Short mmCIF file of C-alpha atoms in Angstrom, two decimals:
data_model
loop_
_atom_site.label_atom_id
_atom_site.label_comp_id
_atom_site.label_asym_id
_atom_site.label_seq_id
_atom_site.Cartn_x
_atom_site.Cartn_y
_atom_site.Cartn_z
CA MET W 4 145.47 80.16 28.44
CA ASN W 5 143.45 77.81 26.22
CA THR W 6 139.66 77.63 26.29
CA ARG W 7 139.54 74.45 28.42
CA LEU W 8 141.81 75.88 31.13
CA LEU W 9 139.88 79.17 31.15
CA THR W 10 136.61 77.31 31.59
CA ARG W 11 138.01 75.29 34.52
CA ALA W 12 139.35 78.43 36.21
CA LEU W 13 136.01 80.23 35.92
CA SER W 14 134.18 77.17 37.28
CA ALA W 15 136.49 77.02 40.31
CA ILE W 16 135.94 80.71 41.03
CA LEU W 17 132.14 80.39 40.82
CA LEU W 18 132.15 77.27 43.02
CA THR W 19 134.23 79.01 45.69
CA ALA W 20 131.94 82.05 45.63
CA GLY W 21 128.86 79.84 45.92
CA LEU W 22 130.25 77.94 48.90
CA ALA W 23 131.19 81.19 50.60
CA PHE W 24 127.60 82.44 50.18
CA PHE W 25 126.02 79.35 51.71
CA LEU W 26 128.60 78.81 54.47
CA VAL W 27 128.46 82.28 56.03
CA PRO W 28 128.23 81.54 59.77
CA THR W 29 125.10 82.66 61.56
CA GLN W 30 125.67 84.97 64.51
CA SER W 31 123.68 85.42 67.67
CA ALA W 32 121.85 88.70 68.11
CA VAL W 33 124.08 91.57 69.14
CA PHE W 34 122.47 94.44 71.02
CA ALA W 35 124.32 97.67 70.31
CA GLN W 36 125.01 99.89 73.28
CA GLN W 37 122.53 102.76 73.35
CA SER W 38 122.76 106.20 74.88
CA GLY W 39 120.02 107.71 77.00
CA SER W 40 118.73 108.05 80.55
CA LYS W 41 117.36 105.20 82.65
CA ASP W 42 113.91 106.57 82.01
CA ASP W 43 114.43 106.56 78.24
CA LEU W 44 116.03 103.09 78.04
CA THR W 45 113.76 101.31 80.53
CA PRO W 46 110.64 99.63 79.07
CA THR W 47 107.09 100.34 80.20
CA PHE W 48 105.71 96.82 80.02
CA TRP W 49 102.19 96.24 81.35
CA GLN W 50 102.07 93.16 83.58
CA ARG W 51 98.46 92.51 82.51
CA ASP W 52 99.18 92.72 78.79
CA PRO W 53 96.63 90.33 77.21
CA ASP W 54 99.21 89.19 74.63
CA ALA W 55 101.37 87.77 77.43
CA ASP W 56 98.65 85.46 78.76
CA PHE W 57 100.30 85.28 82.17
CA GLU W 58 98.70 83.21 84.94
CA ASP W 59 95.80 85.04 86.66
CA GLU W 60 96.02 87.69 83.92
CA GLY W 61 99.35 88.87 85.32
CA ARG W 62 97.87 90.37 88.48
CA MET W 63 100.78 89.03 90.55
CA HIS W 64 103.53 89.45 87.95
CA CYS W 65 104.75 92.87 89.09
CA ALA W 66 108.10 91.52 90.42
CA PRO W 67 109.27 89.67 87.29
CA THR W 68 108.00 92.54 85.13
CA ALA W 69 109.84 95.23 87.13
CA VAL W 70 113.05 93.18 87.14
CA SER W 71 112.72 92.45 83.41
CA ASP W 72 112.54 96.20 82.79
CA GLY W 73 115.84 96.56 84.62
CA LEU W 74 117.56 93.73 82.74
CA ILE W 75 116.51 95.16 79.39
CA TYR W 76 117.75 98.58 80.50
CA LEU W 77 121.20 97.09 81.26
CA THR W 78 121.18 95.29 77.91
CA LYS W 79 120.49 98.54 76.07
CA ALA W 80 122.89 100.66 78.13
CA TYR W 81 125.82 98.22 77.99
CA GLY W 82 125.12 95.90 75.06
CA MET W 83 124.92 92.76 77.21
CA LYS W 84 123.87 90.54 74.32
CA ARG W 85 123.36 87.28 76.27
CA LEU W 86 121.48 88.75 79.21
CA VAL W 87 117.97 88.74 77.71
CA PRO W 88 116.23 86.98 74.79
CA GLY W 89 115.87 90.34 73.06
CA THR W 90 114.53 93.82 73.68
CA GLY W 91 111.27 93.64 71.74
CA HIS W 92 107.77 93.13 73.10
CA LYS W 93 107.61 89.36 72.52
CA ASP W 94 111.14 89.00 73.87
CA GLN W 95 110.11 90.69 77.10
CA ILE W 96 107.13 88.38 77.49
CA SER W 97 109.52 85.42 77.27
CA LEU W 98 111.89 87.09 79.74
CA ILE W 99 109.11 87.72 82.27
CA GLN W 100 108.01 84.10 81.99
CA GLN W 101 111.57 82.94 82.69
CA LEU W 102 111.94 85.27 85.66
CA ALA W 103 108.55 84.23 87.09
CA GLU W 104 109.81 80.64 87.10
CA GLU W 105 113.11 81.63 88.70
CA PHE W 106 111.31 83.73 91.33
CA GLY W 107 108.65 81.13 92.05
CA THR W 108 106.00 83.76 91.37
CA ASP W 109 102.75 82.17 92.50
CA PRO W 110 99.45 84.07 92.20
CA SER W 111 97.84 81.64 94.68
CA ILE W 112 100.08 82.90 97.50
CA GLY W 113 100.21 86.56 96.57
CA GLY W 114 103.13 87.11 94.21
CA THR W 115 106.84 87.31 94.98
CA ASN W 116 108.75 88.14 98.16
CA PRO W 117 112.24 89.76 98.29
CA ASP W 118 114.03 86.53 99.24
CA LYS W 119 112.75 84.72 96.16
CA ILE W 120 113.82 87.61 93.95
CA LEU W 121 117.37 87.51 95.33
CA THR W 122 117.58 83.75 94.79
CA GLY W 123 116.00 83.81 91.33
CA LEU W 124 117.98 86.81 90.11
CA ARG W 125 121.28 85.17 91.09
CA SER W 126 120.27 81.98 89.31
CA TYR W 127 119.09 83.74 86.16
CA VAL W 128 122.13 85.99 85.78
CA GLU W 129 124.54 83.09 86.29
CA SER W 130 122.66 80.95 83.75
CA LYS W 131 123.31 83.65 81.14
CA GLY W 132 127.05 83.65 81.80
CA TYR W 133 127.21 86.86 83.81
CA GLU W 134 128.05 87.75 87.40
CA LEU W 135 126.30 90.14 89.73
CA ASN W 136 128.55 93.04 90.65
CA ARG W 137 126.15 94.35 93.29
CA LEU W 138 123.16 92.84 95.05
CA GLU W 139 121.68 94.63 98.07
CA LEU W 140 118.40 94.51 99.98
CA LYS W 141 117.02 96.73 102.71
CA SER W 142 113.80 95.42 104.23
CA TRP W 143 112.22 94.34 107.51
CA ARG W 144 111.22 91.14 105.75
CA GLY W 145 113.29 88.03 106.40
CA VAL W 146 115.53 86.18 103.96
CA SER W 147 116.98 82.67 103.79
CA SER W 148 120.47 81.91 105.06
CA ALA W 149 121.78 81.84 101.48
CA ASN W 150 120.74 85.48 101.02
CA LYS W 151 121.67 86.98 104.40
CA GLN W 152 124.89 88.44 103.01
CA PHE W 153 122.84 90.60 100.62
CA LYS W 154 120.54 92.08 103.25
CA ILE W 155 122.42 95.18 104.36
CA GLY W 156 119.69 96.80 106.46
CA THR W 157 116.07 96.73 107.51
CA ARG W 158 114.94 100.28 106.81
CA PRO W 159 115.49 101.83 103.35
CA ASP W 160 117.06 105.29 103.57
CA LEU W 161 116.90 108.08 101.03
CA ALA W 162 120.65 108.75 100.66
CA TRP W 163 121.35 105.13 99.74
CA ILE W 164 118.38 104.98 97.38
CA ARG W 165 119.24 108.24 95.61
CA SER W 166 122.85 107.15 95.17
CA ALA W 167 121.79 103.84 93.62
CA VAL W 168 119.23 105.47 91.31
CA GLY W 169 121.92 107.92 90.20
CA SER W 170 124.35 105.11 89.32
CA LYS W 171 124.07 104.35 85.61
CA ASP W 172 124.84 100.64 86.06
CA ALA W 173 122.47 100.00 88.98
CA VAL W 174 118.87 98.80 88.80
CA VAL W 175 116.60 99.84 91.68
CA ILE W 176 113.33 98.09 92.53
CA PHE W 177 110.85 99.34 95.14
CA ASN W 178 108.40 97.14 97.02
CA PHE W 179 105.45 98.93 98.61
CA GLY W 180 103.32 97.10 101.14
CA TRP W 181 99.57 97.78 101.21
CA TYR W 182 98.64 98.47 104.85
CA HIS W 183 95.06 98.56 106.09
CA GLU W 184 94.07 100.11 109.41
CA THR W 185 92.43 97.82 111.97
CA ASP W 186 91.29 98.22 115.57
CA ASP W 187 94.75 97.06 116.72
CA GLY W 188 96.89 99.07 114.32
CA TYR W 189 97.72 98.18 110.72
CA GLU W 190 97.78 94.93 108.80
CA ARG W 191 99.72 94.27 105.61
CA LYS W 192 97.61 92.83 102.80
CA GLY W 193 99.76 92.36 99.73
CA GLY W 194 102.15 94.72 98.04
CA HIS W 195 103.58 95.87 94.72
CA TRP W 196 106.94 96.12 92.92
CA VAL W 197 107.97 99.02 90.67
CA ASN W 198 111.14 99.94 88.78
CA VAL W 199 112.83 103.23 89.76
CA VAL W 200 114.40 105.30 86.97
CA GLY W 201 115.01 108.74 88.47
CA ALA W 202 115.28 110.72 91.69
CA SER W 203 115.12 114.32 92.84
CA GLY W 204 114.96 115.02 96.55
CA ASN W 205 112.08 113.00 98.01
CA GLU W 206 110.51 112.49 94.59
CA PHE W 207 111.20 109.38 92.55
CA ILE W 208 110.36 108.53 88.97
CA VAL W 209 109.07 104.99 88.53
CA HIS W 210 107.82 102.68 85.82
CA ASN W 211 104.85 100.99 87.45
CA PRO W 212 103.94 97.72 85.67
CA ILE W 213 100.33 97.79 86.93
CA LEU W 214 99.72 100.71 84.54
CA PRO W 215 99.39 100.39 80.75
CA PRO W 216 102.41 101.78 78.85
CA GLU W 217 100.85 105.12 77.93
CA LYS W 218 99.96 105.79 81.58
CA GLN W 219 103.38 104.64 82.79
CA SER W 220 104.94 107.25 80.55
CA ASP W 221 102.63 109.95 81.92
CA LYS W 222 102.16 109.05 85.59
CA LYS W 223 105.60 108.40 87.01
CA SER W 224 106.05 110.47 90.15
CA VAL W 225 106.12 108.99 93.67
CA GLU W 226 106.98 111.07 96.73
CA LEU W 227 108.39 109.41 99.84
CA THR W 228 107.56 110.89 103.24
CA ALA W 229 108.99 109.53 106.50
CA LEU W 230 106.42 108.31 109.04
CA GLY W 231 106.84 110.74 111.91
CA GLU W 232 104.41 109.03 114.27
CA ASP W 233 103.99 105.50 115.56
CA PHE W 234 102.80 103.08 112.91
CA ILE W 235 102.00 99.83 114.67
CA VAL W 236 101.74 96.75 112.47
CA SER W 237 100.36 93.40 113.54
CA LYS W 238 102.54 90.47 112.45
CA ASP W 239 102.56 86.76 113.13
CA SER W 240 105.53 87.33 115.43
CA GLY W 241 103.79 90.14 117.30
CA GLU W 242 103.65 93.89 116.82
CA ALA W 243 106.18 96.14 115.11
CA ASN W 244 106.49 99.91 114.93
CA MET W 245 107.35 101.15 111.42
CA LYS W 246 107.93 104.75 112.47
CA GLY W 247 110.71 106.13 110.28
CA TYR W 248 109.80 104.05 107.24
CA TYR W 249 108.57 105.87 104.15
CA GLU W 250 105.05 106.30 102.87
CA GLY W 251 104.64 106.55 99.10
CA GLU W 252 102.14 108.82 97.39
CA GLY W 253 101.74 110.13 93.88
CA PRO W 254 100.31 109.46 90.43
CA GLY W 255 102.96 106.80 89.81
CA LEU W 256 101.59 104.67 92.67
CA PRO W 257 97.78 104.50 92.48
CA HIS W 258 96.06 102.67 95.34
CA GLY W 259 92.81 102.68 97.27
CA ASP W 260 91.87 105.43 99.72
CA THR W 261 91.85 102.95 102.61
CA VAL W 262 95.40 101.79 101.85
CA THR W 263 98.64 103.25 103.22
CA ALA W 264 101.57 102.43 100.92
CA ILE W 265 104.76 101.82 102.91
CA LEU W 266 108.17 101.26 101.30
CA ASP W 267 108.82 97.78 102.68
CA ALA W 268 111.84 96.79 100.64
CA VAL W 269 114.36 98.10 98.13
CA ILE W 270 116.54 95.87 95.96
CA VAL W 271 119.58 97.24 94.13
CA PHE W 272 121.60 95.21 91.64
CA SER W 273 124.20 95.62 88.93
CA ILE W 274 126.02 93.18 86.64
CA LYS W 275 129.72 92.89 85.88
CA LYS W 276 130.51 94.11 82.41
CA GLN W 277 132.46 91.81 80.10
#
């Protein structure tokens, strides 16, 4: 091969290599499947994290935070790369903001009710190209006609809860109502959502978003005890007896001495794997 041909051949090789370097396609983030328990893989995000700058300092953002913990858990456990923006701190802030919009979380009216979570969760999951494999609610609280098929009972029961918590692919969210005693019984004044990551008998391990991360990792235990006596609650529709529902107590669920924490609602969901 003469010098001119050799020079042309080398130039062609270098040009091809250069184009290959600059034309390497960019790929979306891929989250590798991780091993570990629900407790280990579930975040401990603080809903009042000052970096998040949520409305009303995040006081009413417990629902989107608890659900975001569950979505990130599923992403880590099953490598669902499109389900969340990412698994880092800033990514979770973005995720919580998206979920708050989907849920219609409004601090001016006291946070998020179960019906809005069902509606928003369905919308969010579908927008990411996934399908819900399981979506169940047990609560005395009402739901819209579009969500009636997902309400499978009014009173949460321990066997169903323990089974769901023990399922690797299921996310379990508790809603405790804050009940205050009055002359005519009890009155519900707000409530709180937590993510459930473990169960043993009547004791449940939760990640409570009202606590800073270091306290969430340390104070996780909540014990459920069935109300054995009448527990009369005043509602707009009249009175209701919540005997048989569960009271929650433990370091994982701090609340005032004048408050009785009753397990009002439990949401269980899982997502079809692709």
